[in-house]
Amino acid sequence: MRAIITDIRAGKAAALAEDGTVRLVDAKNRAVGQEIRIPAKRRRRWKKPLTWAACVAVLCGMATTGVYAAYEPYASVSVVGGTDSVEYTVNRFDQVLGTRVSGREQPPDGKIPRFVHIDKAVEHTVRQEAKEGESVSITVTSRSSGHAERLREHIDDRFRQSGDERNPPEVRVQPPEKPGNVPGENRQSESAEQA
């Protein structure tokens, strides 16, 4: 591509190219008005698609991780009181994935939807049991002892904030010592036995 030097300052020269663009070139041995030849820049055609592919890979990884965390059982919260025991399976975001009432998978009375926060579900269940005049105990089990303790504190705080001092539930943490205590493993062992 041909260009004409239009200005020289501080060791650089401005060259006006045929296509109307101004390029900076080295001013060594150049004079204003001199016609020079500028090699065309090579375009890196691979750079943009490679960037897009990397972005798509990162987004897919983030989406997969989020879906895994949302649907993978991570903890369980058992509410025992009266004749029924209710066990909630909880994901990493402390949202209800499933409910078992006295060992059968079903919603307790159809009022606990999936992905509701566990403290609301437990509060609903405890209020149902309190109507019947039964004392209630709550057990939290998680894959991580730190997560179980935070969940216990969160549920405990929920009942303290509600101001219901008549019959506060006892909330305790049970460590996952044996394989049956870890949420999600019961389902896997049951399906292995059926096969």
JSON list of C-alpha atoms in Angstrom, two decimals:
[
{"chain": "A", "resi": 1, "resn": "MET", "atom": "CA", "xyz": [0.00, 0.00, 0.00]},
{"chain": "A", "resi": 2, "resn": "ARG", "atom": "CA", "xyz": [1.37, 3.40, -0.94]},
{"chain": "A", "resi": 3, "resn": "ALA", "atom": "CA", "xyz": [1.34, 6.39, 1.43]},
{"chain": "A", "resi": 4, "resn": "ILE", "atom": "CA", "xyz": [2.68, 9.96, 1.58]},
{"chain": "A", "resi": 5, "resn": "ILE", "atom": "CA", "xyz": [4.48, 11.37, 4.63]},
{"chain": "A", "resi": 6, "resn": "THR", "atom": "CA", "xyz": [2.50, 14.38, 5.85]},
{"chain": "A", "resi": 7, "resn": "ASP", "atom": "CA", "xyz": [4.14, 15.25, 9.19]},
{"chain": "A", "resi": 8, "resn": "ILE", "atom": "CA", "xyz": [7.22, 14.33, 11.23]},
{"chain": "A", "resi": 9, "resn": "ARG", "atom": "CA", "xyz": [7.41, 14.85, 15.02]},
{"chain": "A", "resi": 10, "resn": "ALA", "atom": "CA", "xyz": [9.30, 13.23, 17.90]},
{"chain": "A", "resi": 11, "resn": "GLY", "atom": "CA", "xyz": [10.78, 10.43, 15.85]},
{"chain": "A", "resi": 12, "resn": "LYS", "atom": "CA", "xyz": [7.47, 9.40, 14.27]},
{"chain": "A", "resi": 13, "resn": "ALA", "atom": "CA", "xyz": [6.04, 10.26, 10.89]},
{"chain": "A", "resi": 14, "resn": "ALA", "atom": "CA", "xyz": [2.37, 10.44, 9.92]},
{"chain": "A", "resi": 15, "resn": "ALA", "atom": "CA", "xyz": [1.67, 8.85, 6.55]},
{"chain": "A", "resi": 16, "resn": "LEU", "atom": "CA", "xyz": [-1.59, 9.25, 4.65]},
{"chain": "A", "resi": 17, "resn": "ALA", "atom": "CA", "xyz": [-2.42, 5.97, 2.92]},
{"chain": "A", "resi": 18, "resn": "GLU", "atom": "CA", "xyz": [-4.34, 5.43, -0.34]},
{"chain": "A", "resi": 19, "resn": "ASP", "atom": "CA", "xyz": [-7.42, 4.20, 1.55]},
{"chain": "A", "resi": 20, "resn": "GLY", "atom": "CA", "xyz": [-7.61, 7.45, 3.57]},
{"chain": "A", "resi": 21, "resn": "THR", "atom": "CA", "xyz": [-6.20, 6.12, 6.84]},
{"chain": "A", "resi": 22, "resn": "VAL", "atom": "CA", "xyz": [-3.36, 7.78, 8.69]},
{"chain": "A", "resi": 23, "resn": "ARG", "atom": "CA", "xyz": [-0.56, 5.48, 9.84]},
{"chain": "A", "resi": 24, "resn": "LEU", "atom": "CA", "xyz": [2.36, 6.14, 12.16]},
{"chain": "A", "resi": 25, "resn": "VAL", "atom": "CA", "xyz": [5.73, 5.04, 10.80]},
{"chain": "A", "resi": 26, "resn": "ASP", "atom": "CA", "xyz": [9.33, 5.47, 11.90]},
{"chain": "A", "resi": 27, "resn": "ALA", "atom": "CA", "xyz": [10.69, 8.90, 10.88]},
{"chain": "A", "resi": 28, "resn": "LYS", "atom": "CA", "xyz": [14.24, 7.68, 10.18]},
{"chain": "A", "resi": 29, "resn": "ASN", "atom": "CA", "xyz": [15.44, 8.86, 6.72]},
{"chain": "A", "resi": 30, "resn": "ARG", "atom": "CA", "xyz": [11.98, 10.23, 5.86]},
{"chain": "A", "resi": 31, "resn": "ALA", "atom": "CA", "xyz": [10.92, 13.66, 4.60]},
{"chain": "A", "resi": 32, "resn": "VAL", "atom": "CA", "xyz": [7.56, 15.41, 4.36]},
{"chain": "A", "resi": 33, "resn": "GLY", "atom": "CA", "xyz": [5.95, 14.69, 0.97]},
{"chain": "A", "resi": 34, "resn": "GLN", "atom": "CA", "xyz": [7.97, 11.50, 0.44]},
{"chain": "A", "resi": 35, "resn": "GLU", "atom": "CA", "xyz": [6.05, 8.57, -1.02]},
{"chain": "A", "resi": 36, "resn": "ILE", "atom": "CA", "xyz": [6.60, 5.30, 0.85]},
{"chain": "A", "resi": 37, "resn": "ARG", "atom": "CA", "xyz": [5.28, 1.79, 0.70]},
{"chain": "A", "resi": 38, "resn": "ILE", "atom": "CA", "xyz": [3.58, 0.41, 3.82]},
{"chain": "A", "resi": 39, "resn": "PRO", "atom": "CA", "xyz": [3.16, -3.35, 4.10]},
{"chain": "A", "resi": 40, "resn": "ALA", "atom": "CA", "xyz": [-0.45, -4.40, 4.66]},
{"chain": "A", "resi": 41, "resn": "LYS", "atom": "CA", "xyz": [-1.28, -5.61, 8.14]},
{"chain": "A", "resi": 42, "resn": "ARG", "atom": "CA", "xyz": [-2.09, -9.24, 8.42]},
{"chain": "A", "resi": 43, "resn": "ARG", "atom": "CA", "xyz": [-5.43, -9.85, 9.96]},
{"chain": "A", "resi": 44, "resn": "ARG", "atom": "CA", "xyz": [-5.59, -12.46, 12.64]},
{"chain": "A", "resi": 45, "resn": "ARG", "atom": "CA", "xyz": [-8.68, -14.28, 11.55]},
{"chain": "A", "resi": 46, "resn": "TRP", "atom": "CA", "xyz": [-8.34, -16.92, 14.27]},
{"chain": "A", "resi": 47, "resn": "LYS", "atom": "CA", "xyz": [-8.31, -14.49, 17.21]},
{"chain": "A", "resi": 48, "resn": "LYS", "atom": "CA", "xyz": [-11.98, -13.46, 17.24]},
{"chain": "A", "resi": 49, "resn": "PRO", "atom": "CA", "xyz": [-13.45, -16.99, 16.84]},
{"chain": "A", "resi": 50, "resn": "LEU", "atom": "CA", "xyz": [-11.06, -18.28, 19.49]},
{"chain": "A", "resi": 51, "resn": "THR", "atom": "CA", "xyz": [-12.23, -15.55, 21.88]},
{"chain": "A", "resi": 52, "resn": "TRP", "atom": "CA", "xyz": [-15.88, -16.40, 21.18]},
{"chain": "A", "resi": 53, "resn": "ALA", "atom": "CA", "xyz": [-15.21, -20.11, 21.71]},
{"chain": "A", "resi": 54, "resn": "ALA", "atom": "CA", "xyz": [-13.52, -19.40, 25.05]},
{"chain": "A", "resi": 55, "resn": "CYS", "atom": "CA", "xyz": [-16.46, -17.23, 26.15]},
{"chain": "A", "resi": 56, "resn": "VAL", "atom": "CA", "xyz": [-18.97, -19.93, 25.19]},
{"chain": "A", "resi": 57, "resn": "ALA", "atom": "CA", "xyz": [-16.95, -22.56, 27.05]},
{"chain": "A", "resi": 58, "resn": "VAL", "atom": "CA", "xyz": [-16.83, -20.41, 30.20]},
{"chain": "A", "resi": 59, "resn": "LEU", "atom": "CA", "xyz": [-20.58, -19.69, 30.05]},
{"chain": "A", "resi": 60, "resn": "CYS", "atom": "CA", "xyz": [-21.39, -23.38, 29.54]},
{"chain": "A", "resi": 61, "resn": "GLY", "atom": "CA", "xyz": [-19.19, -24.28, 32.49]},
{"chain": "A", "resi": 62, "resn": "MET", "atom": "CA", "xyz": [-20.85, -21.68, 34.70]},
{"chain": "A", "resi": 63, "resn": "ALA", "atom": "CA", "xyz": [-24.35, -22.78, 33.67]},
{"chain": "A", "resi": 64, "resn": "THR", "atom": "CA", "xyz": [-23.53, -26.44, 34.25]},
{"chain": "A", "resi": 65, "resn": "THR", "atom": "CA", "xyz": [-22.09, -25.69, 37.69]},
{"chain": "A", "resi": 66, "resn": "GLY", "atom": "CA", "xyz": [-25.13, -23.63, 38.63]},
{"chain": "A", "resi": 67, "resn": "VAL", "atom": "CA", "xyz": [-27.57, -26.31, 37.50]},
{"chain": "A", "resi": 68, "resn": "TYR", "atom": "CA", "xyz": [-25.57, -28.98, 39.32]},
{"chain": "A", "resi": 69, "resn": "ALA", "atom": "CA", "xyz": [-25.57, -26.93, 42.53]},
{"chain": "A", "resi": 70, "resn": "ALA", "atom": "CA", "xyz": [-29.30, -26.22, 42.23]},
{"chain": "A", "resi": 71, "resn": "TYR", "atom": "CA", "xyz": [-30.37, -29.84, 41.69]},
{"chain": "A", "resi": 72, "resn": "GLU", "atom": "CA", "xyz": [-27.79, -31.82, 43.70]},
{"chain": "A", "resi": 73, "resn": "PRO", "atom": "CA", "xyz": [-28.91, -32.77, 47.24]},
{"chain": "A", "resi": 74, "resn": "TYR", "atom": "CA", "xyz": [-26.44, -31.28, 49.70]},
{"chain": "A", "resi": 75, "resn": "ALA", "atom": "CA", "xyz": [-28.19, -31.33, 53.06]},
{"chain": "A", "resi": 76, "resn": "SER", "atom": "CA", "xyz": [-31.30, -32.64, 54.76]},
{"chain": "A", "resi": 77, "resn": "VAL", "atom": "CA", "xyz": [-33.48, -31.15, 57.47]},
{"chain": "A", "resi": 78, "resn": "SER", "atom": "CA", "xyz": [-35.70, -33.49, 59.50]},
{"chain": "A", "resi": 79, "resn": "VAL", "atom": "CA", "xyz": [-38.65, -32.14, 61.47]},
{"chain": "A", "resi": 80, "resn": "VAL", "atom": "CA", "xyz": [-39.93, -34.70, 63.99]},
{"chain": "A", "resi": 81, "resn": "GLY", "atom": "CA", "xyz": [-43.01, -34.10, 66.05]},
{"chain": "A", "resi": 82, "resn": "GLY", "atom": "CA", "xyz": [-46.23, -35.92, 66.76]},
{"chain": "A", "resi": 83, "resn": "THR", "atom": "CA", "xyz": [-47.01, -38.87, 64.50]},
{"chain": "A", "resi": 84, "resn": "ASP", "atom": "CA", "xyz": [-45.34, -37.63, 61.31]},
{"chain": "A", "resi": 85, "resn": "SER", "atom": "CA", "xyz": [-41.73, -36.90, 60.54]},
{"chain": "A", "resi": 86, "resn": "VAL", "atom": "CA", "xyz": [-40.94, -34.63, 57.62]},
{"chain": "A", "resi": 87, "resn": "GLU", "atom": "CA", "xyz": [-37.54, -34.73, 55.91]},
{"chain": "A", "resi": 88, "resn": "TYR", "atom": "CA", "xyz": [-36.57, -32.00, 53.47]},
{"chain": "A", "resi": 89, "resn": "THR", "atom": "CA", "xyz": [-33.78, -32.55, 50.96]},
{"chain": "A", "resi": 90, "resn": "VAL", "atom": "CA", "xyz": [-31.94, -29.26, 50.42]},
{"chain": "A", "resi": 91, "resn": "ASN", "atom": "CA", "xyz": [-29.54, -28.01, 47.70]},
{"chain": "A", "resi": 92, "resn": "ARG", "atom": "CA", "xyz": [-26.43, -25.84, 48.21]},
{"chain": "A", "resi": 93, "resn": "PHE", "atom": "CA", "xyz": [-28.58, -22.69, 48.13]},
{"chain": "A", "resi": 94, "resn": "ASP", "atom": "CA", "xyz": [-30.71, -23.93, 51.08]},
{"chain": "A", "resi": 95, "resn": "GLN", "atom": "CA", "xyz": [-33.74, -24.50, 48.83]},
{"chain": "A", "resi": 96, "resn": "VAL", "atom": "CA", "xyz": [-36.07, -27.48, 49.15]},
{"chain": "A", "resi": 97, "resn": "LEU", "atom": "CA", "xyz": [-35.59, -30.14, 46.46]},
{"chain": "A", "resi": 98, "resn": "GLY", "atom": "CA", "xyz": [-37.90, -32.80, 47.84]},
{"chain": "A", "resi": 99, "resn": "THR", "atom": "CA", "xyz": [-40.01, -33.76, 50.81]},
{"chain": "A", "resi": 100, "resn": "ARG", "atom": "CA", "xyz": [-40.55, -37.10, 52.52]},
{"chain": "A", "resi": 101, "resn": "VAL", "atom": "CA", "xyz": [-43.37, -37.47, 55.03]},
{"chain": "A", "resi": 102, "resn": "SER", "atom": "CA", "xyz": [-42.96, -40.51, 57.27]},
{"chain": "A", "resi": 103, "resn": "GLY", "atom": "CA", "xyz": [-40.70, -42.14, 54.67]},
{"chain": "A", "resi": 104, "resn": "ARG", "atom": "CA", "xyz": [-42.94, -41.50, 51.62]},
{"chain": "A", "resi": 105, "resn": "GLU", "atom": "CA", "xyz": [-42.05, -38.90, 48.99]},
{"chain": "A", "resi": 106, "resn": "GLN", "atom": "CA", "xyz": [-44.85, -36.37, 48.90]},
{"chain": "A", "resi": 107, "resn": "PRO", "atom": "CA", "xyz": [-45.51, -32.80, 49.86]},
{"chain": "A", "resi": 108, "resn": "PRO", "atom": "CA", "xyz": [-46.78, -32.61, 53.46]},
{"chain": "A", "resi": 109, "resn": "ASP", "atom": "CA", "xyz": [-50.03, -30.88, 52.52]},
{"chain": "A", "resi": 110, "resn": "GLY", "atom": "CA", "xyz": [-49.30, -29.51, 49.08]},
{"chain": "A", "resi": 111, "resn": "LYS", "atom": "CA", "xyz": [-48.21, -26.10, 50.42]},
{"chain": "A", "resi": 112, "resn": "ILE", "atom": "CA", "xyz": [-44.41, -26.53, 50.18]},
{"chain": "A", "resi": 113, "resn": "PRO", "atom": "CA", "xyz": [-43.35, -25.97, 46.56]},
{"chain": "A", "resi": 114, "resn": "ARG", "atom": "CA", "xyz": [-39.98, -26.97, 45.19]},
{"chain": "A", "resi": 115, "resn": "PHE", "atom": "CA", "xyz": [-37.12, -24.44, 45.56]},
{"chain": "A", "resi": 116, "resn": "VAL", "atom": "CA", "xyz": [-38.73, -22.59, 48.46]},
{"chain": "A", "resi": 117, "resn": "HIS", "atom": "CA", "xyz": [-36.16, -21.59, 51.09]},
{"chain": "A", "resi": 118, "resn": "ILE", "atom": "CA", "xyz": [-35.78, -24.20, 53.84]},
{"chain": "A", "resi": 119, "resn": "ASP", "atom": "CA", "xyz": [-36.53, -21.82, 56.72]},
{"chain": "A", "resi": 120, "resn": "LYS", "atom": "CA", "xyz": [-40.01, -21.10, 55.30]},
{"chain": "A", "resi": 121, "resn": "ALA", "atom": "CA", "xyz": [-40.70, -24.79, 54.79]},
{"chain": "A", "resi": 122, "resn": "VAL", "atom": "CA", "xyz": [-39.57, -25.69, 58.32]},
{"chain": "A", "resi": 123, "resn": "GLU", "atom": "CA", "xyz": [-41.55, -22.83, 59.84]},
{"chain": "A", "resi": 124, "resn": "HIS", "atom": "CA", "xyz": [-44.68, -24.03, 58.00]},
{"chain": "A", "resi": 125, "resn": "THR", "atom": "CA", "xyz": [-44.18, -27.61, 59.23]},
{"chain": "A", "resi": 126, "resn": "VAL", "atom": "CA", "xyz": [-43.49, -26.53, 62.82]},
{"chain": "A", "resi": 127, "resn": "ARG", "atom": "CA", "xyz": [-46.63, -24.39, 62.87]},
{"chain": "A", "resi": 128, "resn": "GLN", "atom": "CA", "xyz": [-48.68, -27.34, 61.63]},
{"chain": "A", "resi": 129, "resn": "GLU", "atom": "CA", "xyz": [-47.30, -29.49, 64.45]},
{"chain": "A", "resi": 130, "resn": "ALA", "atom": "CA", "xyz": [-47.78, -26.69, 67.01]},
{"chain": "A", "resi": 131, "resn": "LYS", "atom": "CA", "xyz": [-51.50, -26.61, 66.16]},
{"chain": "A", "resi": 132, "resn": "GLU", "atom": "CA", "xyz": [-51.66, -30.22, 67.30]},
{"chain": "A", "resi": 133, "resn": "GLY", "atom": "CA", "xyz": [-49.83, -29.32, 70.54]},
{"chain": "A", "resi": 134, "resn": "GLU", "atom": "CA", "xyz": [-46.78, -31.51, 69.88]},
{"chain": "A", "resi": 135, "resn": "SER", "atom": "CA", "xyz": [-43.18, -30.61, 70.69]},
{"chain": "A", "resi": 136, "resn": "VAL", "atom": "CA", "xyz": [-40.90, -30.50, 67.68]},
{"chain": "A", "resi": 137, "resn": "SER", "atom": "CA", "xyz": [-37.23, -31.28, 67.16]},
{"chain": "A", "resi": 138, "resn": "ILE", "atom": "CA", "xyz": [-35.28, -30.33, 64.05]},
{"chain": "A", "resi": 139, "resn": "THR", "atom": "CA", "xyz": [-32.13, -32.14, 62.89]},
{"chain": "A", "resi": 140, "resn": "VAL", "atom": "CA", "xyz": [-29.81, -30.71, 60.22]},
{"chain": "A", "resi": 141, "resn": "THR", "atom": "CA", "xyz": [-27.44, -32.99, 58.30]},
{"chain": "A", "resi": 142, "resn": "SER", "atom": "CA", "xyz": [-25.09, -31.74, 55.58]},
{"chain": "A", "resi": 143, "resn": "ARG", "atom": "CA", "xyz": [-22.05, -32.87, 53.61]},
{"chain": "A", "resi": 144, "resn": "SER", "atom": "CA", "xyz": [-20.15, -29.97, 55.20]},
{"chain": "A", "resi": 145, "resn": "SER", "atom": "CA", "xyz": [-20.18, -29.43, 58.96]},
{"chain": "A", "resi": 146, "resn": "GLY", "atom": "CA", "xyz": [-19.77, -25.67, 58.43]},
{"chain": "A", "resi": 147, "resn": "HIS", "atom": "CA", "xyz": [-22.80, -25.59, 56.13]},
{"chain": "A", "resi": 148, "resn": "ALA", "atom": "CA", "xyz": [-24.85, -27.63, 58.63]},
{"chain": "A", "resi": 149, "resn": "GLU", "atom": "CA", "xyz": [-23.97, -25.24, 61.45]},
{"chain": "A", "resi": 150, "resn": "ARG", "atom": "CA", "xyz": [-24.85, -22.15, 59.36]},
{"chain": "A", "resi": 151, "resn": "LEU", "atom": "CA", "xyz": [-28.14, -23.76, 58.36]},
{"chain": "A", "resi": 152, "resn": "ARG", "atom": "CA", "xyz": [-28.92, -24.59, 61.99]},
{"chain": "A", "resi": 153, "resn": "GLU", "atom": "CA", "xyz": [-28.22, -21.00, 63.06]},
{"chain": "A", "resi": 154, "resn": "HIS", "atom": "CA", "xyz": [-30.35, -19.68, 60.21]},
{"chain": "A", "resi": 155, "resn": "ILE", "atom": "CA", "xyz": [-33.34, -21.86, 61.17]},
{"chain": "A", "resi": 156, "resn": "ASP", "atom": "CA", "xyz": [-32.84, -21.02, 64.85]},
{"chain": "A", "resi": 157, "resn": "ASP", "atom": "CA", "xyz": [-32.79, -17.28, 64.05]},
{"chain": "A", "resi": 158, "resn": "ARG", "atom": "CA", "xyz": [-35.96, -17.64, 61.99]},
{"chain": "A", "resi": 159, "resn": "PHE", "atom": "CA", "xyz": [-37.87, -18.91, 65.04]},
{"chain": "A", "resi": 160, "resn": "ARG", "atom": "CA", "xyz": [-36.35, -16.26, 67.34]},
{"chain": "A", "resi": 161, "resn": "GLN", "atom": "CA", "xyz": [-37.42, -13.51, 64.94]},
{"chain": "A", "resi": 162, "resn": "SER", "atom": "CA", "xyz": [-40.96, -14.89, 64.63]},
{"chain": "A", "resi": 163, "resn": "GLY", "atom": "CA", "xyz": [-41.46, -14.16, 68.34]},
{"chain": "A", "resi": 164, "resn": "ASP", "atom": "CA", "xyz": [-43.24, -17.45, 69.05]},
{"chain": "A", "resi": 165, "resn": "GLU", "atom": "CA", "xyz": [-41.89, -18.26, 72.53]},
{"chain": "A", "resi": 166, "resn": "ARG", "atom": "CA", "xyz": [-44.57, -20.83, 73.48]},
{"chain": "A", "resi": 167, "resn": "ASN", "atom": "CA", "xyz": [-42.88, -23.92, 72.16]},
{"chain": "A", "resi": 168, "resn": "PRO", "atom": "CA", "xyz": [-39.57, -23.14, 70.37]},
{"chain": "A", "resi": 169, "resn": "PRO", "atom": "CA", "xyz": [-38.21, -26.15, 68.48]},
{"chain": "A", "resi": 170, "resn": "GLU", "atom": "CA", "xyz": [-34.88, -27.72, 69.36]},
{"chain": "A", "resi": 171, "resn": "VAL", "atom": "CA", "xyz": [-32.50, -27.47, 66.39]},
{"chain": "A", "resi": 172, "resn": "ARG", "atom": "CA", "xyz": [-29.41, -29.67, 66.33]},
{"chain": "A", "resi": 173, "resn": "VAL", "atom": "CA", "xyz": [-26.72, -30.72, 63.86]},
{"chain": "A", "resi": 174, "resn": "GLN", "atom": "CA", "xyz": [-26.03, -34.35, 63.06]},
{"chain": "A", "resi": 175, "resn": "PRO", "atom": "CA", "xyz": [-22.67, -35.03, 61.35]},
{"chain": "A", "resi": 176, "resn": "PRO", "atom": "CA", "xyz": [-22.67, -37.33, 58.31]},
{"chain": "A", "resi": 177, "resn": "GLU", "atom": "CA", "xyz": [-20.87, -40.27, 59.96]},
{"chain": "A", "resi": 178, "resn": "LYS", "atom": "CA", "xyz": [-22.33, -43.18, 58.03]},
{"chain": "A", "resi": 179, "resn": "PRO", "atom": "CA", "xyz": [-23.27, -43.33, 54.34]},
{"chain": "A", "resi": 180, "resn": "GLY", "atom": "CA", "xyz": [-27.02, -43.21, 55.12]},
{"chain": "A", "resi": 181, "resn": "ASN", "atom": "CA", "xyz": [-26.71, -39.76, 56.68]},
{"chain": "A", "resi": 182, "resn": "VAL", "atom": "CA", "xyz": [-25.36, -38.03, 53.59]},
{"chain": "A", "resi": 183, "resn": "PRO", "atom": "CA", "xyz": [-28.18, -36.49, 51.55]},
{"chain": "A", "resi": 184, "resn": "GLY", "atom": "CA", "xyz": [-28.66, -38.07, 48.14]},
{"chain": "A", "resi": 185, "resn": "GLU", "atom": "CA", "xyz": [-26.92, -41.35, 49.01]},
{"chain": "A", "resi": 186, "resn": "ASN", "atom": "CA", "xyz": [-30.12, -43.02, 50.19]},
{"chain": "A", "resi": 187, "resn": "ARG", "atom": "CA", "xyz": [-31.64, -42.54, 46.77]},
{"chain": "A", "resi": 188, "resn": "GLN", "atom": "CA", "xyz": [-28.57, -43.98, 45.03]},
{"chain": "A", "resi": 189, "resn": "SER", "atom": "CA", "xyz": [-28.37, -47.03, 47.32]},
{"chain": "A", "resi": 190, "resn": "GLU", "atom": "CA", "xyz": [-32.12, -47.68, 46.90]},
{"chain": "A", "resi": 191, "resn": "SER", "atom": "CA", "xyz": [-31.83, -47.59, 43.10]},
{"chain": "A", "resi": 192, "resn": "ALA", "atom": "CA", "xyz": [-28.79, -49.93, 43.26]},
{"chain": "A", "resi": 193, "resn": "GLU", "atom": "CA", "xyz": [-30.76, -52.41, 45.39]},
{"chain": "A", "resi": 194, "resn": "GLN", "atom": "CA", "xyz": [-33.71, -52.36, 42.97]},
{"chain": "A", "resi": 195, "resn": "ALA", "atom": "CA", "xyz": [-31.46, -53.12, 39.97]}
]
